PDB file of C-alpha atoms and ligand atoms in Angstrom:
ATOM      1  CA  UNK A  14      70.338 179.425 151.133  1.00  0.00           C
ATOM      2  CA  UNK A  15      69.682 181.552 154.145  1.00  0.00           C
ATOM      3  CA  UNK A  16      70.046 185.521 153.844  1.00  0.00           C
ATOM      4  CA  UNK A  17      74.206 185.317 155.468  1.00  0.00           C
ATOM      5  CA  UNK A  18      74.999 182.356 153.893  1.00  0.00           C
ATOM      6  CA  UNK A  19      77.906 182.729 151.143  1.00  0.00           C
ATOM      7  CA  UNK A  20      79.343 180.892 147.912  1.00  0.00           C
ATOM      8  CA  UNK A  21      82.565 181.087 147.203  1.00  0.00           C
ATOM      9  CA  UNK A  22      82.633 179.020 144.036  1.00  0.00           C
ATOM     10  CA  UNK A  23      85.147 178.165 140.757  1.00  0.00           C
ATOM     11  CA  UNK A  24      84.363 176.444 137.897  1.00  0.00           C
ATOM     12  CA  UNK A  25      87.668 175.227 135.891  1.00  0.00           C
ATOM     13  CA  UNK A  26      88.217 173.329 132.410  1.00  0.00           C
ATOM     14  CA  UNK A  27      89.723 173.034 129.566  1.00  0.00           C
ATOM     15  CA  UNK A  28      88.961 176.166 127.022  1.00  0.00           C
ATOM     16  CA  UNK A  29      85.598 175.051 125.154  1.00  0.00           C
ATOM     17  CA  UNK A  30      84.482 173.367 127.984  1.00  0.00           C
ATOM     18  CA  UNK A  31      81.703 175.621 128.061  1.00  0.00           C
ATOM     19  CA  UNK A  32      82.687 177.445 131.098  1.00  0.00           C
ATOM     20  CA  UNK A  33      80.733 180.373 129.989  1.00  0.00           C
ATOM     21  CA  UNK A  34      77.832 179.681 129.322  1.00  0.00           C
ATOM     22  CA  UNK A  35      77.345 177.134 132.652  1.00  0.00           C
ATOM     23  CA  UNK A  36      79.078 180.030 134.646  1.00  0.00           C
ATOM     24  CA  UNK A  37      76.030 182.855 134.153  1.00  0.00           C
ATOM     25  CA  UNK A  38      73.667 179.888 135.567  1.00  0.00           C
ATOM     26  CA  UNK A  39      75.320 179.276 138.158  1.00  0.00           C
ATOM     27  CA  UNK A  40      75.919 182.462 139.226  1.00  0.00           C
ATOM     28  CA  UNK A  41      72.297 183.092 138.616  1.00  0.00           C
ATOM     29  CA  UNK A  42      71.229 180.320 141.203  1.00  0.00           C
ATOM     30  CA  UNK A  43      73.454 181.144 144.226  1.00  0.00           C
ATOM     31  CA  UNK A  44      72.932 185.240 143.668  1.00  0.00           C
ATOM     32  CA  UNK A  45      76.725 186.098 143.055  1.00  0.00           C
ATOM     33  CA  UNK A  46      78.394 187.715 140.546  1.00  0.00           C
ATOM     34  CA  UNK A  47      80.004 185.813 137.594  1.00  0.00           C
ATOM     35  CA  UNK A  48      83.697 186.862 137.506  1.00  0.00           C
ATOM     36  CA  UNK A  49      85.415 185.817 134.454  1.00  0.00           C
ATOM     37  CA  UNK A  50      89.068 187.175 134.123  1.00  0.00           C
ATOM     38  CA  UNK A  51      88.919 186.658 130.244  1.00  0.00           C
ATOM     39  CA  UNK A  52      86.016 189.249 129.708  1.00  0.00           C
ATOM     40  CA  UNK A  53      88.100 191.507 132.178  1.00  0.00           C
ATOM     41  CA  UNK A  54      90.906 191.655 129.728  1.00  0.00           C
ATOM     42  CA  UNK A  55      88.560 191.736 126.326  1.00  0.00           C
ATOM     43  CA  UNK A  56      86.717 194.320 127.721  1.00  0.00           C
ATOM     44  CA  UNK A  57      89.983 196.232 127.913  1.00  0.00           C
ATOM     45  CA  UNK A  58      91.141 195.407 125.157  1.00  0.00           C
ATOM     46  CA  UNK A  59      87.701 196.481 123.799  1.00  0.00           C
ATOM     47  CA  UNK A  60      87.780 199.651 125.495  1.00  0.00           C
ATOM     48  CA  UNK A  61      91.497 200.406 124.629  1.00  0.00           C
ATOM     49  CA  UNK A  62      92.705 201.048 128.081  1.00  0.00           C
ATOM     50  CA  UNK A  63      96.174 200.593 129.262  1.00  0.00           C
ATOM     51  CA  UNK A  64      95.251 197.063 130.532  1.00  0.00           C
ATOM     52  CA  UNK A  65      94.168 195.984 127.590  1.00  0.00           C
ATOM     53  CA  UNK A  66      97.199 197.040 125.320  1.00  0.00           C
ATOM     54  CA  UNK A  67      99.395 195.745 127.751  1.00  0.00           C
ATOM     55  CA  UNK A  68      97.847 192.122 127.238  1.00  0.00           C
ATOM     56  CA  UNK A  69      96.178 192.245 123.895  1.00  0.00           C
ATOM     57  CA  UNK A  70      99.173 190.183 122.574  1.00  0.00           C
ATOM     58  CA  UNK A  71      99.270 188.086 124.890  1.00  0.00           C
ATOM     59  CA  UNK A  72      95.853 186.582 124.411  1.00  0.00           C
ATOM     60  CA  UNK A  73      96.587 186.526 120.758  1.00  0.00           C
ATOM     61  CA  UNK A  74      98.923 184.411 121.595  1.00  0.00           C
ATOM     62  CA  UNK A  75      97.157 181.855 123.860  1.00  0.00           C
ATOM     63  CA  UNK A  76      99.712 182.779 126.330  1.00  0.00           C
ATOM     64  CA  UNK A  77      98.423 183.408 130.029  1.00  0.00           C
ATOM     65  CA  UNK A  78      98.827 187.085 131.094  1.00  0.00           C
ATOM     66  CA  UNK A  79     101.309 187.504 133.992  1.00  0.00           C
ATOM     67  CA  UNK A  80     100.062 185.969 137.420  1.00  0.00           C
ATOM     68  CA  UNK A  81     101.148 189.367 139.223  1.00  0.00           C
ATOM     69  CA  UNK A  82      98.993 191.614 136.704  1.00  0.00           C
ATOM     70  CA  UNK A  83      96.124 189.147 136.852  1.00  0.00           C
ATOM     71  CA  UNK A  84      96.015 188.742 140.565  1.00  0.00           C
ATOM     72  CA  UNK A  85      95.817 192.237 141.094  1.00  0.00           C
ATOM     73  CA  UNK A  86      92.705 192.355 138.535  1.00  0.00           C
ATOM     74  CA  UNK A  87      90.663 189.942 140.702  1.00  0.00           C
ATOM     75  CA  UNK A  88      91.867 191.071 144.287  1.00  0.00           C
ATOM     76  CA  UNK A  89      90.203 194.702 142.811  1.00  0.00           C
ATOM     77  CA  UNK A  90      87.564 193.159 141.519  1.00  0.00           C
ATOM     78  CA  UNK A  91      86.429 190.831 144.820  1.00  0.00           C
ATOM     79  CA  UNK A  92      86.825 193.840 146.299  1.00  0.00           C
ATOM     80  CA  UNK A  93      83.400 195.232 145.203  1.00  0.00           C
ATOM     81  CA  UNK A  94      80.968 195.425 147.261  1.00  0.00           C
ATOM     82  CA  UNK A  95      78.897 192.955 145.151  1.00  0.00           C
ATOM     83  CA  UNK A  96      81.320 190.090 145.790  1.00  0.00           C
ATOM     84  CA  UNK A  97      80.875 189.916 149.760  1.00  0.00           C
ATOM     85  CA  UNK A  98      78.426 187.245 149.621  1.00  0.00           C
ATOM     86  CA  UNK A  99      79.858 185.237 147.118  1.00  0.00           C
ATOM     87  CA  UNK A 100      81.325 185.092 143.471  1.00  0.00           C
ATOM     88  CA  UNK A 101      81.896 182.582 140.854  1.00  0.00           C
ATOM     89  CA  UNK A 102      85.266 183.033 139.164  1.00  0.00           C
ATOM     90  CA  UNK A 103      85.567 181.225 135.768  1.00  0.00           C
ATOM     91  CA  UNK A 104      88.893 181.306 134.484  1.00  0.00           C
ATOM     92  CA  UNK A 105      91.011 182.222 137.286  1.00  0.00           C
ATOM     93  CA  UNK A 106      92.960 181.032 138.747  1.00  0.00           C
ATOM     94  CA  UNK A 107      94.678 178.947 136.117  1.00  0.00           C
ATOM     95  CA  UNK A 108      98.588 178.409 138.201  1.00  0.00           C
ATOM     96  CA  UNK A 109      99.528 177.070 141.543  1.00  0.00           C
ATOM     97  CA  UNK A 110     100.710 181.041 141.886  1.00  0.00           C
ATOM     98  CA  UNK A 111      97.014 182.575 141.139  1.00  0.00           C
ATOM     99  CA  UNK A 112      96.015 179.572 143.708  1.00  0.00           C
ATOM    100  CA  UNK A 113      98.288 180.726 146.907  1.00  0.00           C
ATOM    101  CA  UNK A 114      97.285 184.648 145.395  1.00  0.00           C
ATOM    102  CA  UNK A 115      93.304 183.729 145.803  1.00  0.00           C
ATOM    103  CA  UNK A 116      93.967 182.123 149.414  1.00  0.00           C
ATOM    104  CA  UNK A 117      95.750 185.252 150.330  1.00  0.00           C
ATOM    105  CA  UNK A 118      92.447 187.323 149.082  1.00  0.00           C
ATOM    106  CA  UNK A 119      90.137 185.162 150.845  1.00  0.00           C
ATOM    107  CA  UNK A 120      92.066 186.204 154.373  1.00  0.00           C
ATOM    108  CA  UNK A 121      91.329 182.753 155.658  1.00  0.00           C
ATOM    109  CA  UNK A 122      87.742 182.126 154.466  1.00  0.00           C
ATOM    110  CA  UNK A 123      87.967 178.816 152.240  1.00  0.00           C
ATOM    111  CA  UNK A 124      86.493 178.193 148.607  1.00  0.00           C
ATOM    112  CA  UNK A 125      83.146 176.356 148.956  1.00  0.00           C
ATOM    113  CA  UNK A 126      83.432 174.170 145.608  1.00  0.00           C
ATOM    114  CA  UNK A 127      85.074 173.997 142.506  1.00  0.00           C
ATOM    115  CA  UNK A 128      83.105 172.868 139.441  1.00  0.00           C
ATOM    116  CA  UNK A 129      85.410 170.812 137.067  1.00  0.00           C
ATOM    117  CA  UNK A 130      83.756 170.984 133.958  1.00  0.00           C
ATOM    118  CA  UNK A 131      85.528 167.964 132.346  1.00  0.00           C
ATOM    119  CA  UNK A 132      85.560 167.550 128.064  1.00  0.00           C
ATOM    120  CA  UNK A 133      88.393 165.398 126.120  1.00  0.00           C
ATOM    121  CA  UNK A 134      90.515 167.327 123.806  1.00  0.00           C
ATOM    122  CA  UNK A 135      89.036 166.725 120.443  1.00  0.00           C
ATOM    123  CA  UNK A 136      85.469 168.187 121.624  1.00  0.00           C
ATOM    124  CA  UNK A 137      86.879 170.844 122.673  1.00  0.00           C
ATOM    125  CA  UNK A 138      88.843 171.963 119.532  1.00  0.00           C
ATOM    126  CA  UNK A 139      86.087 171.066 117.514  1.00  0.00           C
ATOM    127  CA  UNK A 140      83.388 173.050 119.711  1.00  0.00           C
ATOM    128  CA  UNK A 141      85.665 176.067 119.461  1.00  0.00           C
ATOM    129  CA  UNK A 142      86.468 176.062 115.900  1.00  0.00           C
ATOM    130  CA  UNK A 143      82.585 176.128 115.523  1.00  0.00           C
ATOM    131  CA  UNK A 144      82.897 179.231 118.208  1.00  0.00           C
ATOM    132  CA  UNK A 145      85.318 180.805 115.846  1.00  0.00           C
ATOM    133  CA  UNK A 146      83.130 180.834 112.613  1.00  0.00           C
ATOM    134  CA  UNK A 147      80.454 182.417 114.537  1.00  0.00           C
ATOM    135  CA  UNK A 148      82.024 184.922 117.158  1.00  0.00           C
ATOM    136  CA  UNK A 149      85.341 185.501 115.469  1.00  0.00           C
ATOM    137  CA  UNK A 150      87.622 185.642 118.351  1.00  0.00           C
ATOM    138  CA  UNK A 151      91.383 187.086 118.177  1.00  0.00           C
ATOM    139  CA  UNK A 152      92.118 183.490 119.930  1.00  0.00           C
ATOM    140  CA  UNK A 153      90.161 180.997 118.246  1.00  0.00           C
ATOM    141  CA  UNK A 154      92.598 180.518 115.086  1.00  0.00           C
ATOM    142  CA  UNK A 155      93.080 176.931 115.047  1.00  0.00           C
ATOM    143  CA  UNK A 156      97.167 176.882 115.999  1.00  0.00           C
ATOM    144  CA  UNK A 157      96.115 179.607 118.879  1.00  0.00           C
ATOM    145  CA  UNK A 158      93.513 177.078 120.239  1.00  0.00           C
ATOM    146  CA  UNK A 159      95.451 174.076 119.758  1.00  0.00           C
ATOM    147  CA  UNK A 160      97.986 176.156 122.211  1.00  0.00           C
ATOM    148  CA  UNK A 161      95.990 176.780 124.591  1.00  0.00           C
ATOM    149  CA  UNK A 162      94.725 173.393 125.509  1.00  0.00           C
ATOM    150  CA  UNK A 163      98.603 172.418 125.961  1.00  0.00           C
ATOM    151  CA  UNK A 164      98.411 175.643 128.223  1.00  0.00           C
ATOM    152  CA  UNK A 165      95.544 174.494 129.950  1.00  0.00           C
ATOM    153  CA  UNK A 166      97.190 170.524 130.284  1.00  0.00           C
ATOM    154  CA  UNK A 167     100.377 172.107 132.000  1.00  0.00           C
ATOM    155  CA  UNK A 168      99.579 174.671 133.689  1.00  0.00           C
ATOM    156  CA  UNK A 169      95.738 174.806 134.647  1.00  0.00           C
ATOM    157  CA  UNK A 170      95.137 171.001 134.402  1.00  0.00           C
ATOM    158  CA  UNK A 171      97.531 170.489 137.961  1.00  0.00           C
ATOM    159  CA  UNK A 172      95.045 172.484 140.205  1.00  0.00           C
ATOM    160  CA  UNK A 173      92.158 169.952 139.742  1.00  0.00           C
ATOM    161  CA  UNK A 174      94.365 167.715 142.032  1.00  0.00           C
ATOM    162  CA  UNK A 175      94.678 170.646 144.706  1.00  0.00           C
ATOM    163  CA  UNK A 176      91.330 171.460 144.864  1.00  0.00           C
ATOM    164  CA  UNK A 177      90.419 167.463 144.848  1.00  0.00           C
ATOM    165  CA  UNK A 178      92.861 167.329 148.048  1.00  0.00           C
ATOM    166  CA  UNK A 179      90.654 169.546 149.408  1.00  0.00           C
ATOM    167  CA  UNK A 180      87.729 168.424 148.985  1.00  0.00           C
ATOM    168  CA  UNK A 181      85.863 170.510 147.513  1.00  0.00           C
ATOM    169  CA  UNK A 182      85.747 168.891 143.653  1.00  0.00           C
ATOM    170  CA  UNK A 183      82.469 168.542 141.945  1.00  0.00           C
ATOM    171  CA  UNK A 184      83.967 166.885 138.525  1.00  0.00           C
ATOM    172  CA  UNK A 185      80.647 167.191 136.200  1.00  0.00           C
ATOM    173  CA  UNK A 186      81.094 165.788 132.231  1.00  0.00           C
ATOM    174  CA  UNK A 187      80.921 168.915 130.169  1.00  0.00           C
ATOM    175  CA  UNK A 188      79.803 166.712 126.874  1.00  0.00           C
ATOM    176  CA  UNK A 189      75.691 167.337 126.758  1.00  0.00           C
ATOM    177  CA  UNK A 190      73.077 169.425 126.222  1.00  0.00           C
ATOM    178  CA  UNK A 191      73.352 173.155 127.833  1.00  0.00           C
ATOM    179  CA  UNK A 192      70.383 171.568 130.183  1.00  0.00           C
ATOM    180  CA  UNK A 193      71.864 168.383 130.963  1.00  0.00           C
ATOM    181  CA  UNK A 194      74.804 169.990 131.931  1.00  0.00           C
ATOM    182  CA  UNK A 195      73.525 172.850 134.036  1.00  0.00           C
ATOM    183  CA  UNK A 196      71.281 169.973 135.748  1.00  0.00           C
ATOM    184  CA  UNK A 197      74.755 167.720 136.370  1.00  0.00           C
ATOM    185  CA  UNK A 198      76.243 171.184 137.964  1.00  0.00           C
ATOM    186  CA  UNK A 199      73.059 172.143 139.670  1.00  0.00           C
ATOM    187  CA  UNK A 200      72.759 168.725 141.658  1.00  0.00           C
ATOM    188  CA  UNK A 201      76.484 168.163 142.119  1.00  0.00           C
ATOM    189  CA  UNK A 202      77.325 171.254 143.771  1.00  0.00           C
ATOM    190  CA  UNK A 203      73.897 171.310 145.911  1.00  0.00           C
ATOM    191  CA  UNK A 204      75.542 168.002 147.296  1.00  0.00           C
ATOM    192  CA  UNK A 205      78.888 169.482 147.878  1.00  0.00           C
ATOM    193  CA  UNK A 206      77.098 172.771 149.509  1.00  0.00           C
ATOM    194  CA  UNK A 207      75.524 170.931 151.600  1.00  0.00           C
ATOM    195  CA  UNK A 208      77.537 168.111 152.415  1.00  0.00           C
ATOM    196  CA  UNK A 209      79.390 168.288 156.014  1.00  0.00           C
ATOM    197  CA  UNK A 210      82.952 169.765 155.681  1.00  0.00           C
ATOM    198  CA  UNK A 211      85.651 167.340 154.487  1.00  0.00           C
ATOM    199  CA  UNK A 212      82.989 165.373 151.799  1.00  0.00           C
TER     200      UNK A 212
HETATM  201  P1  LIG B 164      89.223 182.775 128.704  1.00  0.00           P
HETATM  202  O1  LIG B 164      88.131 183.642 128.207  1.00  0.00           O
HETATM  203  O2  LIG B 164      89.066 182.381 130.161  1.00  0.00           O
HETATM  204  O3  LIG B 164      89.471 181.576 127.825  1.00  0.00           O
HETATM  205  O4  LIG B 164      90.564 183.650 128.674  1.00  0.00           O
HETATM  206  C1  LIG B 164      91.071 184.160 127.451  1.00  0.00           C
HETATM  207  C2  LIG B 164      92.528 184.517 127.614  1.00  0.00           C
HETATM  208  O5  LIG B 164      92.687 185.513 128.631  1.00  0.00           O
HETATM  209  C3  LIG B 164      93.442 183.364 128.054  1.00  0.00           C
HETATM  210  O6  LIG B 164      93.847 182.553 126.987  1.00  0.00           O
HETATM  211  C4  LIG B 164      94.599 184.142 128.669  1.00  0.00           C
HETATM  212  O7  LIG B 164      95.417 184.707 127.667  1.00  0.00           O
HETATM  213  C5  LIG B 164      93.886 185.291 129.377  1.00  0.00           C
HETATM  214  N1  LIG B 164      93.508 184.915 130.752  1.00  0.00           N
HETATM  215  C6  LIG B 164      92.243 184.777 131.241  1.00  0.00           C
HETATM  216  N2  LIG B 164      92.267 184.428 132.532  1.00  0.00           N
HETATM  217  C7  LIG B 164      93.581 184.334 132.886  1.00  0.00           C
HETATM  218  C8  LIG B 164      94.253 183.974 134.073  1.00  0.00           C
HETATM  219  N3  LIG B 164      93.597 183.617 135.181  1.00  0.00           N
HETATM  220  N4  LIG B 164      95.616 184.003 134.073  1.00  0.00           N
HETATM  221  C9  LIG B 164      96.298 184.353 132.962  1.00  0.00           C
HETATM  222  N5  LIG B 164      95.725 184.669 131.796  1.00  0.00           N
HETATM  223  C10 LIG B 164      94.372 184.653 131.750  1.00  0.00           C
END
């Protein structure tokens, strides 16, 4: 990439998927900032700010925080001077809402690609009971997870569509090795990057 060149990239899937984990190599690659609206709110909740006792139920819950609350936590946040080049969001925006919000942020500059990281059901639940022994997260019980993957099916699960309208889906399988699927990322959004507009 050339010094004024930017990357204005998502990566999207069900919870599990390893979104995480992918996310900090990505953003490594392109030089932007990982953004991830989930360690937004823990850190809050962490901290004990306002923020985070307004949605520490919430994520108990396996609910999604308000769009209005969360869009204003990312249109702050892209605001920094470290996200003018670029950013990788992971985990926003999960509704059509937090969609038409990001557009408005962006002031007319388009997404460059969207990384679907795509994992059946089962794997998923599985990988994050694992998660749950070892990290112990408020939201990894197994009803809590089990309710957010019906979260992410109604409400999250649409978008893939939108952003495949626009053409700017890079659907990767999520089911590998950390490596394999970093290298399935690496060389599918390389493509897209580069790739005239519209492909
Ligand atoms: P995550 O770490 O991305 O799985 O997010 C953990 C939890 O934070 C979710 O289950 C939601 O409760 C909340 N959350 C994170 N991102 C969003 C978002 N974009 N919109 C609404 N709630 C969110």
């Amino acid at each position: 990439m050339t010094e004024t060149a930017t990357a204005r990239l998502l990566i999207i899937g069900p919870p599990g998927a390893g979104k995480g984990t992918q996310a900090s190599r990505i953003a490594e690659r392109y030089g932007v900032p990982a953004i991830s609206t989930g360690d937004i709110f823990r850190a809050n909740i962490t901290g004990g700010t306002e923020l985070g006792k307004q949605v520490q139920a919430i994520i108990e819950q396996g609910e999604l925080v308000p769009d209005t609350l969360t869009n204003e936590i990312v249109a702050d946040r892209l605001q920094q001077e470290d996200a003018a080049r670029g950013f990788l969001l992971d985990g926003y925006p999960r509704t059509v809402e937090q969609v038409h919000a990001l557009d408005g942020m962006l002031s007319g500059a388009s997404l460059d690609a969207v990384v679907l990281l795509d994992a059946d059901v089962d794997a998923v639940v599985a990988r994050l009971l694992k998660r749950a022994e070892i990290e112990g997260r408020a939201d990894d019980t197994e009803e809590v997870i089990r309710h957010r993957q019906d979260v992410y099916a109604a409400q999250t699960a649409p978008l893939v569509e939108l952003f495949s309208e626009r053409g700017i889906l890079v659907s990767v399988d999520g089911l590998g090795t950390v490596e394999e699927v970093a290298e399935r990322i690496a060389s599918g959004l390389d493509a897209k990057l580069n790739a005239p507009v519209g492909q």
